[in-house]
Amino acid sequence: MIVAQITDFHIGLPGGRMDETFRTAAFLETAVAHLASLEPSPDVVLATGDLVDRGLPEEYERLREILAPIDAPVYAIPGNHDDREAMSEAFADRGYLPGGRFLHYAIDDWPVRLIALDTVIPGKIGGELCEERLRWLSDRLAEDPDRPTLIFMHHPPMKSGISGMDRHGFGAGAPEMGAIVERHPNIERIVCGHLHRPVTARWHGAVLSVAPSTAHQMGLNMLEGAKQRIVMEPPACHLHLWRPDTGIVSHTSYTGRYETPPPVEPS
Ligand SMILES: [Fe+2]
Ligand SMILES: [Fe+2]
């Protein structure tokens, strides 16, 4: 089973600021073409938040058009730039988003169980898991404690060491989620977005990874108090390959253009 993860598209209105500054729609089109070119094809695609930039229905409409060529099922969760209501309406026909307050759900159609978390606090950059969402997660994990499980969420629940991002990091609920994760060694991976760069950590016994954006990235600066800069490092997606004998092995797959190497076989 191959789980592709694309994140932080920040789609804006045609000709708007996001097109002018970062060309986010063009970058997502490139990422979608990249997914279509992969052999073998991903079985599912996770879109881990900040799908659009301002949470507008017209932005979601444009997003749907760009994602349309993807054959595999696409499962989306909201990030801090998304709007739950507009997003739910845009993806209502896909049938996987719940009608309740939070856009969290579990997908049981694959060897790896997929659990989507909603970490959004409307109007805030950072994320959280309130009591209701923590209880929901705990209940879902209790349903199937032996099955390999992947959790996907927008905000990483740990500090990254990039102070410009950690300033708007995870608020309430991280230690409580950590305690739940510790009780479930069947959690193969926790995958996140939001940081706009590739990051890996061990978190409460689980492997946690953050995928880079399909468009612009956040500069790496680990100096305390450093100003956060946006950089145009190569965009990428993550491919989480699961096999019964290996568990999940995660690969970074670059979605931009890069030079063709000279004709030399690796020794
Ligand atoms: Fe983002
Ligand atoms: Fe974000």
PDB file of C-alpha atoms and ligand atoms in Angstrom:
ATOM      1  CA  MET A   1       0.000   0.000   0.000  1.00  0.00           C
ATOM      2  CA  ILE A   2       1.332   3.442  -0.932  1.00  0.00           C
ATOM      3  CA  VAL A   3      -0.020   6.491   0.862  1.00  0.00           C
ATOM      4  CA  ALA A   4       0.957   9.722  -0.906  1.00  0.00           C
ATOM      5  CA  GLN A   5       0.932  12.863   1.205  1.00  0.00           C
ATOM      6  CA  ILE A   6       0.669  16.330  -0.284  1.00  0.00           C
ATOM      7  CA  THR A   7       0.307  19.385   1.904  1.00  0.00           C
ATOM      8  CA  ASP A   8       0.045  23.147   2.287  1.00  0.00           C
ATOM      9  CA  PHE A   9      -1.107  24.052  -1.217  1.00  0.00           C
ATOM     10  CA  HIS A  10      -2.383  27.515  -0.205  1.00  0.00           C
ATOM     11  CA  ILE A  11      -4.548  27.857  -3.315  1.00  0.00           C
ATOM     12  CA  GLY A  12      -5.783  31.428  -3.852  1.00  0.00           C
ATOM     13  CA  LEU A  13      -8.097  33.059  -6.374  1.00  0.00           C
ATOM     14  CA  PRO A  14      -7.004  33.089 -10.045  1.00  0.00           C
ATOM     15  CA  GLY A  15      -4.554  35.956 -10.593  1.00  0.00           C
ATOM     16  CA  GLY A  16      -4.563  36.799  -6.883  1.00  0.00           C
ATOM     17  CA  ARG A  17      -1.722  37.283  -4.408  1.00  0.00           C
ATOM     18  CA  MET A  18      -0.875  33.590  -4.051  1.00  0.00           C
ATOM     19  CA  ASP A  19      -0.580  33.210  -7.829  1.00  0.00           C
ATOM     20  CA  GLU A  20       1.578  36.300  -8.094  1.00  0.00           C
ATOM     21  CA  THR A  21       3.919  35.704  -5.175  1.00  0.00           C
ATOM     22  CA  PHE A  22       4.302  31.934  -4.889  1.00  0.00           C
ATOM     23  CA  ARG A  23       2.493  30.439  -7.936  1.00  0.00           C
ATOM     24  CA  THR A  24       0.807  27.999  -5.568  1.00  0.00           C
ATOM     25  CA  ALA A  25      -1.787  26.756  -8.093  1.00  0.00           C
ATOM     26  CA  ALA A  26       0.890  26.071 -10.731  1.00  0.00           C
ATOM     27  CA  PHE A  27       2.960  24.219  -8.117  1.00  0.00           C
ATOM     28  CA  LEU A  28      -0.007  22.041  -7.126  1.00  0.00           C
ATOM     29  CA  GLU A  29      -0.666  21.240 -10.792  1.00  0.00           C
ATOM     30  CA  THR A  30       2.947  20.058 -11.002  1.00  0.00           C
ATOM     31  CA  ALA A  31       2.495  17.919  -7.879  1.00  0.00           C
ATOM     32  CA  VAL A  32      -0.695  16.358  -9.290  1.00  0.00           C
ATOM     33  CA  ALA A  33       1.097  15.551 -12.569  1.00  0.00           C
ATOM     34  CA  HIS A  34       3.928  14.055 -10.511  1.00  0.00           C
ATOM     35  CA  LEU A  35       1.527  11.758  -8.630  1.00  0.00           C
ATOM     36  CA  ALA A  36       0.042  10.648 -11.963  1.00  0.00           C
ATOM     37  CA  SER A  37       3.519   9.796 -13.268  1.00  0.00           C
ATOM     38  CA  LEU A  38       4.419   7.488 -10.360  1.00  0.00           C
ATOM     39  CA  GLU A  39       4.734   3.745 -10.915  1.00  0.00           C
ATOM     40  CA  PRO A  40       3.274   2.083  -8.974  1.00  0.00           C
ATOM     41  CA  SER A  41       0.504   4.609  -8.418  1.00  0.00           C
ATOM     42  CA  PRO A  42      -0.364   5.683  -4.885  1.00  0.00           C
ATOM     43  CA  ASP A  43      -3.404   3.875  -3.484  1.00  0.00           C
ATOM     44  CA  VAL A  44      -4.597   6.894  -1.522  1.00  0.00           C
ATOM     45  CA  VAL A  45      -3.625  10.546  -1.307  1.00  0.00           C
ATOM     46  CA  LEU A  46      -3.693  12.505   1.945  1.00  0.00           C
ATOM     47  CA  ALA A  47      -4.021  16.296   1.740  1.00  0.00           C
ATOM     48  CA  THR A  48      -2.847  17.505   5.135  1.00  0.00           C
ATOM     49  CA  GLY A  49      -4.249  21.010   5.415  1.00  0.00           C
ATOM     50  CA  ASP A  50      -3.793  24.615   4.355  1.00  0.00           C
ATOM     51  CA  LEU A  51      -5.524  23.434   1.199  1.00  0.00           C
ATOM     52  CA  VAL A  52      -6.477  26.987   0.292  1.00  0.00           C
ATOM     53  CA  ASP A  53      -5.184  30.321   1.557  1.00  0.00           C
ATOM     54  CA  ARG A  54      -8.234  32.220   2.796  1.00  0.00           C
ATOM     55  CA  GLY A  55     -10.919  29.579   3.242  1.00  0.00           C
ATOM     56  CA  LEU A  56     -13.084  30.961   0.404  1.00  0.00           C
ATOM     57  CA  PRO A  57     -15.605  28.744  -1.453  1.00  0.00           C
ATOM     58  CA  GLU A  58     -14.148  29.970  -4.790  1.00  0.00           C
ATOM     59  CA  GLU A  59     -10.689  28.841  -3.688  1.00  0.00           C
ATOM     60  CA  TYR A  60     -12.037  25.359  -2.863  1.00  0.00           C
ATOM     61  CA  GLU A  61     -13.732  25.270  -6.262  1.00  0.00           C
ATOM     62  CA  ARG A  62     -10.392  25.959  -7.909  1.00  0.00           C
ATOM     63  CA  LEU A  63      -8.716  23.372  -5.677  1.00  0.00           C
ATOM     64  CA  ARG A  64     -11.207  20.704  -6.746  1.00  0.00           C
ATOM     65  CA  GLU A  65     -10.456  21.403 -10.399  1.00  0.00           C
ATOM     66  CA  ILE A  66      -6.711  21.089  -9.845  1.00  0.00           C
ATOM     67  CA  LEU A  67      -7.067  17.840  -7.865  1.00  0.00           C
ATOM     68  CA  ALA A  68      -9.562  16.314 -10.355  1.00  0.00           C
ATOM     69  CA  PRO A  69      -6.967  14.333 -12.400  1.00  0.00           C
ATOM     70  CA  ILE A  70      -5.967  12.272  -9.328  1.00  0.00           C
ATOM     71  CA  ASP A  71      -7.435   8.770  -9.740  1.00  0.00           C
ATOM     72  CA  ALA A  72      -6.840   7.609  -6.160  1.00  0.00           C
ATOM     73  CA  PRO A  73      -9.184   8.666  -3.350  1.00  0.00           C
ATOM     74  CA  VAL A  74      -8.047  11.963  -1.800  1.00  0.00           C
ATOM     75  CA  TYR A  75      -8.651  12.445   1.934  1.00  0.00           C
ATOM     76  CA  ALA A  76      -8.353  16.022   3.161  1.00  0.00           C
ATOM     77  CA  ILE A  77      -8.098  17.604   6.581  1.00  0.00           C
ATOM     78  CA  PRO A  78      -8.209  21.305   7.440  1.00  0.00           C
ATOM     79  CA  GLY A  79      -5.259  23.514   8.368  1.00  0.00           C
ATOM     80  CA  ASN A  80      -5.227  26.974   9.902  1.00  0.00           C
ATOM     81  CA  HIS A  81      -5.841  28.612   6.500  1.00  0.00           C
ATOM     82  CA  ASP A  82      -8.937  26.495   5.843  1.00  0.00           C
ATOM     83  CA  ASP A  83     -12.562  27.069   6.697  1.00  0.00           C
ATOM     84  CA  ARG A  84     -14.381  23.994   7.978  1.00  0.00           C
ATOM     85  CA  GLU A  85     -17.740  24.944   6.484  1.00  0.00           C
ATOM     86  CA  ALA A  86     -16.482  25.928   3.023  1.00  0.00           C
ATOM     87  CA  MET A  87     -14.239  22.850   2.923  1.00  0.00           C
ATOM     88  CA  SER A  88     -17.073  20.503   3.966  1.00  0.00           C
ATOM     89  CA  GLU A  89     -19.302  21.908   1.253  1.00  0.00           C
ATOM     90  CA  ALA A  90     -16.594  21.633  -1.381  1.00  0.00           C
ATOM     91  CA  PHE A  91     -15.911  17.954  -0.638  1.00  0.00           C
ATOM     92  CA  ALA A  92     -19.455  16.943   0.440  1.00  0.00           C
ATOM     93  CA  ASP A  93     -19.926  14.603  -2.548  1.00  0.00           C
ATOM     94  CA  ARG A  94     -16.899  12.515  -1.530  1.00  0.00           C
ATOM     95  CA  GLY A  95     -18.774  11.271   1.512  1.00  0.00           C
ATOM     96  CA  TYR A  96     -15.930  10.901   3.991  1.00  0.00           C
ATOM     97  CA  LEU A  97     -16.186  14.207   5.884  1.00  0.00           C
ATOM     98  CA  PRO A  98     -18.389  14.025   8.978  1.00  0.00           C
ATOM     99  CA  GLY A  99     -21.236  16.447   9.557  1.00  0.00           C
ATOM    100  CA  GLY A 100     -20.226  17.318  13.131  1.00  0.00           C
ATOM    101  CA  ARG A 101     -18.190  20.159  14.605  1.00  0.00           C
ATOM    102  CA  PHE A 102     -14.821  18.688  13.711  1.00  0.00           C
ATOM    103  CA  LEU A 103     -13.519  17.294  10.445  1.00  0.00           C
ATOM    104  CA  HIS A 104     -12.073  14.097  11.871  1.00  0.00           C
ATOM    105  CA  TYR A 105     -12.752  10.599  10.533  1.00  0.00           C
ATOM    106  CA  ALA A 106     -11.317   7.102  10.140  1.00  0.00           C
ATOM    107  CA  ILE A 107     -10.870   5.215   6.852  1.00  0.00           C
ATOM    108  CA  ASP A 108     -10.994   1.427   7.150  1.00  0.00           C
ATOM    109  CA  ASP A 109     -10.740   0.398   3.487  1.00  0.00           C
ATOM    110  CA  TRP A 110      -7.016  -0.405   3.455  1.00  0.00           C
ATOM    111  CA  PRO A 111      -4.483  -2.617   5.237  1.00  0.00           C
ATOM    112  CA  VAL A 112      -3.316   0.510   7.075  1.00  0.00           C
ATOM    113  CA  ARG A 113      -6.077   2.261   8.981  1.00  0.00           C
ATOM    114  CA  LEU A 114      -6.112   6.009   8.335  1.00  0.00           C
ATOM    115  CA  ILE A 115      -7.208   8.334  11.137  1.00  0.00           C
ATOM    116  CA  ALA A 116      -7.701  12.011  10.263  1.00  0.00           C
ATOM    117  CA  LEU A 117      -7.491  14.595  13.051  1.00  0.00           C
ATOM    118  CA  ASP A 118      -8.758  18.175  13.016  1.00  0.00           C
ATOM    119  CA  THR A 119      -6.355  20.412  14.975  1.00  0.00           C
ATOM    120  CA  VAL A 120      -7.789  23.758  13.871  1.00  0.00           C
ATOM    121  CA  ILE A 121      -8.591  26.662  16.219  1.00  0.00           C
ATOM    122  CA  PRO A 122     -10.591  29.090  14.019  1.00  0.00           C
ATOM    123  CA  GLY A 123      -8.789  32.433  13.649  1.00  0.00           C
ATOM    124  CA  LYS A 124      -5.511  31.151  15.120  1.00  0.00           C
ATOM    125  CA  ILE A 125      -2.305  30.028  13.423  1.00  0.00           C
ATOM    126  CA  GLY A 126      -1.497  27.312  15.966  1.00  0.00           C
ATOM    127  CA  GLY A 127      -3.427  24.109  16.631  1.00  0.00           C
ATOM    128  CA  GLU A 128      -4.849  22.108  19.499  1.00  0.00           C
ATOM    129  CA  LEU A 129      -6.802  19.024  20.456  1.00  0.00           C
ATOM    130  CA  CYS A 130      -9.606  19.770  22.901  1.00  0.00           C
ATOM    131  CA  GLU A 131     -11.137  17.159  25.221  1.00  0.00           C
ATOM    132  CA  GLU A 132     -13.800  16.202  22.689  1.00  0.00           C
ATOM    133  CA  ARG A 133     -11.250  15.575  19.940  1.00  0.00           C
ATOM    134  CA  LEU A 134      -8.924  13.669  22.280  1.00  0.00           C
ATOM    135  CA  ARG A 135     -11.780  11.428  23.383  1.00  0.00           C
ATOM    136  CA  TRP A 136     -12.719  10.824  19.749  1.00  0.00           C
ATOM    137  CA  LEU A 137      -9.129   9.789  18.961  1.00  0.00           C
ATOM    138  CA  SER A 138      -8.936   7.514  21.988  1.00  0.00           C
ATOM    139  CA  ASP A 139     -12.256   5.850  21.042  1.00  0.00           C
ATOM    140  CA  ARG A 140     -11.149   5.284  17.423  1.00  0.00           C
ATOM    141  CA  LEU A 141      -7.843   3.727  18.478  1.00  0.00           C
ATOM    142  CA  ALA A 142      -9.619   1.455  20.979  1.00  0.00           C
ATOM    143  CA  GLU A 143     -11.768   0.069  18.136  1.00  0.00           C
ATOM    144  CA  ASP A 144      -8.864  -1.598  16.346  1.00  0.00           C
ATOM    145  CA  PRO A 145      -5.787  -1.824  18.586  1.00  0.00           C
ATOM    146  CA  ASP A 146      -3.893  -4.378  16.477  1.00  0.00           C
ATOM    147  CA  ARG A 147      -4.199  -2.927  12.994  1.00  0.00           C
ATOM    148  CA  PRO A 148      -1.326  -0.821  11.566  1.00  0.00           C
ATOM    149  CA  THR A 149      -2.566   2.758  11.823  1.00  0.00           C
ATOM    150  CA  LEU A 150      -1.483   6.067  10.351  1.00  0.00           C
ATOM    151  CA  ILE A 151      -2.668   9.315  11.923  1.00  0.00           C
ATOM    152  CA  PHE A 152      -2.711  12.457   9.785  1.00  0.00           C
ATOM    153  CA  MET A 153      -3.085  15.966  11.192  1.00  0.00           C
ATOM    154  CA  HIS A 154      -2.124  19.476  10.061  1.00  0.00           C
ATOM    155  CA  HIS A 155      -0.271  20.865  13.092  1.00  0.00           C
ATOM    156  CA  PRO A 156       2.639  18.768  14.382  1.00  0.00           C
ATOM    157  CA  PRO A 157       2.155  18.294  18.130  1.00  0.00           C
ATOM    158  CA  MET A 158       5.881  18.686  18.924  1.00  0.00           C
ATOM    159  CA  LYS A 159       8.345  21.596  18.950  1.00  0.00           C
ATOM    160  CA  SER A 160      10.386  21.694  15.755  1.00  0.00           C
ATOM    161  CA  GLY A 161      13.313  23.784  16.989  1.00  0.00           C
ATOM    162  CA  ILE A 162      12.410  26.462  14.420  1.00  0.00           C
ATOM    163  CA  SER A 163      11.327  29.168  16.830  1.00  0.00           C
ATOM    164  CA  GLY A 164       9.512  31.209  14.166  1.00  0.00           C
ATOM    165  CA  MET A 165       7.150  28.249  13.688  1.00  0.00           C
ATOM    166  CA  ASP A 166       7.073  27.017  17.288  1.00  0.00           C
ATOM    167  CA  ARG A 167       5.788  30.420  18.389  1.00  0.00           C
ATOM    168  CA  HIS A 168       2.508  29.502  16.663  1.00  0.00           C
ATOM    169  CA  GLY A 169       2.712  25.801  17.413  1.00  0.00           C
ATOM    170  CA  PHE A 170       0.526  23.367  19.236  1.00  0.00           C
ATOM    171  CA  GLY A 171      -1.422  24.611  22.231  1.00  0.00           C
ATOM    172  CA  ALA A 172      -3.640  22.447  24.415  1.00  0.00           C
ATOM    173  CA  GLY A 173      -3.830  18.688  24.078  1.00  0.00           C
ATOM    174  CA  ALA A 174      -0.322  17.680  22.971  1.00  0.00           C
ATOM    175  CA  PRO A 175       0.686  15.860  26.213  1.00  0.00           C
ATOM    176  CA  GLU A 176      -2.724  14.193  26.385  1.00  0.00           C
ATOM    177  CA  MET A 177      -2.448  13.032  22.770  1.00  0.00           C
ATOM    178  CA  GLY A 178       1.069  11.795  23.544  1.00  0.00           C
ATOM    179  CA  ALA A 179      -0.265   9.656  26.406  1.00  0.00           C
ATOM    180  CA  ILE A 180      -2.877   8.135  24.055  1.00  0.00           C
ATOM    181  CA  VAL A 181      -0.224   7.448  21.395  1.00  0.00           C
ATOM    182  CA  GLU A 182       1.995   5.704  23.981  1.00  0.00           C
ATOM    183  CA  ARG A 183      -0.814   3.223  24.681  1.00  0.00           C
ATOM    184  CA  HIS A 184      -1.046   2.238  20.992  1.00  0.00           C
ATOM    185  CA  PRO A 185       2.139   0.781  19.521  1.00  0.00           C
ATOM    186  CA  ASN A 186       0.159  -0.103  16.369  1.00  0.00           C
ATOM    187  CA  ILE A 187       0.452   3.590  15.345  1.00  0.00           C
ATOM    188  CA  GLU A 188       2.925   3.188  12.515  1.00  0.00           C
ATOM    189  CA  ARG A 189       3.223   6.849  11.692  1.00  0.00           C
ATOM    190  CA  ILE A 190       1.894  10.317  12.530  1.00  0.00           C
ATOM    191  CA  VAL A 191       2.104  12.571   9.470  1.00  0.00           C
ATOM    192  CA  CYS A 192       1.665  16.331   9.520  1.00  0.00           C
ATOM    193  CA  GLY A 193       1.992  19.512   7.470  1.00  0.00           C
ATOM    194  CA  HIS A 194       2.096  23.174   8.531  1.00  0.00           C
ATOM    195  CA  LEU A 195       5.888  23.521   8.864  1.00  0.00           C
ATOM    196  CA  HIS A 196       6.514  23.769   5.104  1.00  0.00           C
ATOM    197  CA  ARG A 197       9.628  21.651   5.325  1.00  0.00           C
ATOM    198  CA  PRO A 198      10.562  18.004   5.868  1.00  0.00           C
ATOM    199  CA  VAL A 199      11.000  17.156   9.574  1.00  0.00           C
ATOM    200  CA  THR A 200      11.158  13.803  11.410  1.00  0.00           C
ATOM    201  CA  ALA A 201      10.936  13.131  15.138  1.00  0.00           C
ATOM    202  CA  ARG A 202      10.236  10.339  17.599  1.00  0.00           C
ATOM    203  CA  TRP A 203       7.207  11.441  19.538  1.00  0.00           C
ATOM    204  CA  HIS A 204       5.852   9.403  22.456  1.00  0.00           C
ATOM    205  CA  GLY A 205       7.250   6.247  20.894  1.00  0.00           C
ATOM    206  CA  ALA A 206       5.816   6.840  17.413  1.00  0.00           C
ATOM    207  CA  VAL A 207       7.588   8.098  14.307  1.00  0.00           C
ATOM    208  CA  LEU A 208       6.294  11.526  13.352  1.00  0.00           C
ATOM    209  CA  SER A 209       7.043  13.146  10.014  1.00  0.00           C
ATOM    210  CA  VAL A 210       6.202  16.468   8.426  1.00  0.00           C
ATOM    211  CA  ALA A 211       6.016  16.800   4.639  1.00  0.00           C
ATOM    212  CA  PRO A 212       7.199  19.911   2.805  1.00  0.00           C
ATOM    213  CA  SER A 213       4.696  22.105   0.976  1.00  0.00           C
ATOM    214  CA  THR A 214       3.845  21.517  -2.675  1.00  0.00           C
ATOM    215  CA  ALA A 215       4.818  25.205  -3.155  1.00  0.00           C
ATOM    216  CA  HIS A 216       6.855  27.554  -0.910  1.00  0.00           C
ATOM    217  CA  GLN A 217       8.900  26.367   2.076  1.00  0.00           C
ATOM    218  CA  MET A 218       9.908  27.878   5.430  1.00  0.00           C
ATOM    219  CA  GLY A 219      13.614  28.596   5.728  1.00  0.00           C
ATOM    220  CA  LEU A 220      15.530  26.464   8.214  1.00  0.00           C
ATOM    221  CA  ASN A 221      16.826  28.679  11.018  1.00  0.00           C
ATOM    222  CA  MET A 222      17.333  27.094  14.437  1.00  0.00           C
ATOM    223  CA  LEU A 223      18.527  30.302  16.137  1.00  0.00           C
ATOM    224  CA  GLU A 224      16.266  31.189  19.045  1.00  0.00           C
ATOM    225  CA  GLY A 225      14.067  34.169  18.142  1.00  0.00           C
ATOM    226  CA  ALA A 226      15.090  34.205  14.451  1.00  0.00           C
ATOM    227  CA  LYS A 227      12.672  35.862  12.048  1.00  0.00           C
ATOM    228  CA  GLN A 228      10.856  33.299   9.908  1.00  0.00           C
ATOM    229  CA  ARG A 229      11.659  33.521   6.205  1.00  0.00           C
ATOM    230  CA  ILE A 230       9.923  31.934   3.220  1.00  0.00           C
ATOM    231  CA  VAL A 231      12.250  30.233   0.725  1.00  0.00           C
ATOM    232  CA  MET A 232      11.709  28.516  -2.600  1.00  0.00           C
ATOM    233  CA  GLU A 233      13.439  25.242  -1.756  1.00  0.00           C
ATOM    234  CA  PRO A 234      12.332  22.304  -3.951  1.00  0.00           C
ATOM    235  CA  PRO A 235       8.742  21.249  -3.318  1.00  0.00           C
ATOM    236  CA  ALA A 236       8.019  17.590  -2.634  1.00  0.00           C
ATOM    237  CA  CYS A 237       5.456  15.063  -1.539  1.00  0.00           C
ATOM    238  CA  HIS A 238       5.917  12.158   0.856  1.00  0.00           C
ATOM    239  CA  LEU A 239       5.243   8.563  -0.150  1.00  0.00           C
ATOM    240  CA  HIS A 240       4.565   6.289   2.808  1.00  0.00           C
ATOM    241  CA  LEU A 241       5.071   2.729   1.592  1.00  0.00           C
ATOM    242  CA  TRP A 242       3.543   0.000   3.788  1.00  0.00           C
ATOM    243  CA  ARG A 243       4.304  -3.684   3.457  1.00  0.00           C
ATOM    244  CA  PRO A 244       3.551  -6.397   6.030  1.00  0.00           C
ATOM    245  CA  ASP A 245       7.265  -7.219   6.350  1.00  0.00           C
ATOM    246  CA  THR A 246       8.586  -3.649   6.742  1.00  0.00           C
ATOM    247  CA  GLY A 247       5.776  -1.553   8.180  1.00  0.00           C
ATOM    248  CA  ILE A 248       5.785   2.007   6.859  1.00  0.00           C
ATOM    249  CA  VAL A 249       8.884   3.320   5.091  1.00  0.00           C
ATOM    250  CA  SER A 250       8.575   6.996   4.129  1.00  0.00           C
ATOM    251  CA  HIS A 251      10.132   8.529   1.028  1.00  0.00           C
ATOM    252  CA  THR A 252      10.483  12.141  -0.067  1.00  0.00           C
ATOM    253  CA  SER A 253       9.611  12.516  -3.744  1.00  0.00           C
ATOM    254  CA  TYR A 254      10.435  15.877  -5.343  1.00  0.00           C
ATOM    255  CA  THR A 255       7.652  17.337  -7.439  1.00  0.00           C
ATOM    256  CA  GLY A 256       9.545  20.093  -9.224  1.00  0.00           C
ATOM    257  CA  ARG A 257      11.867  19.938 -12.204  1.00  0.00           C
ATOM    258  CA  TYR A 258      15.457  18.966 -11.685  1.00  0.00           C
ATOM    259  CA  GLU A 259      18.403  18.154 -13.836  1.00  0.00           C
ATOM    260  CA  THR A 260      18.759  14.795 -15.544  1.00  0.00           C
ATOM    261  CA  PRO A 261      21.879  13.073 -14.180  1.00  0.00           C
ATOM    262  CA  PRO A 262      24.757  12.004 -16.421  1.00  0.00           C
ATOM    263  CA  PRO A 263      24.361   8.417 -17.744  1.00  0.00           C
ATOM    264  CA  VAL A 264      26.145   6.621 -14.888  1.00  0.00           C
ATOM    265  CA  GLU A 265      24.726   3.605 -13.042  1.00  0.00           C
ATOM    266  CA  PRO A 266      25.029   3.718  -9.229  1.00  0.00           C
ATOM    267  CA  SER A 267      27.823   1.333  -8.125  1.00  0.00           C
TER     268      SER A 267
HETATM  269 FE    FE B   1       0.808  26.182   5.344  1.00  0.00          FE
HETATM  270 FE    FE B   2      -0.582  25.781   8.586  1.00  0.00          FE
END
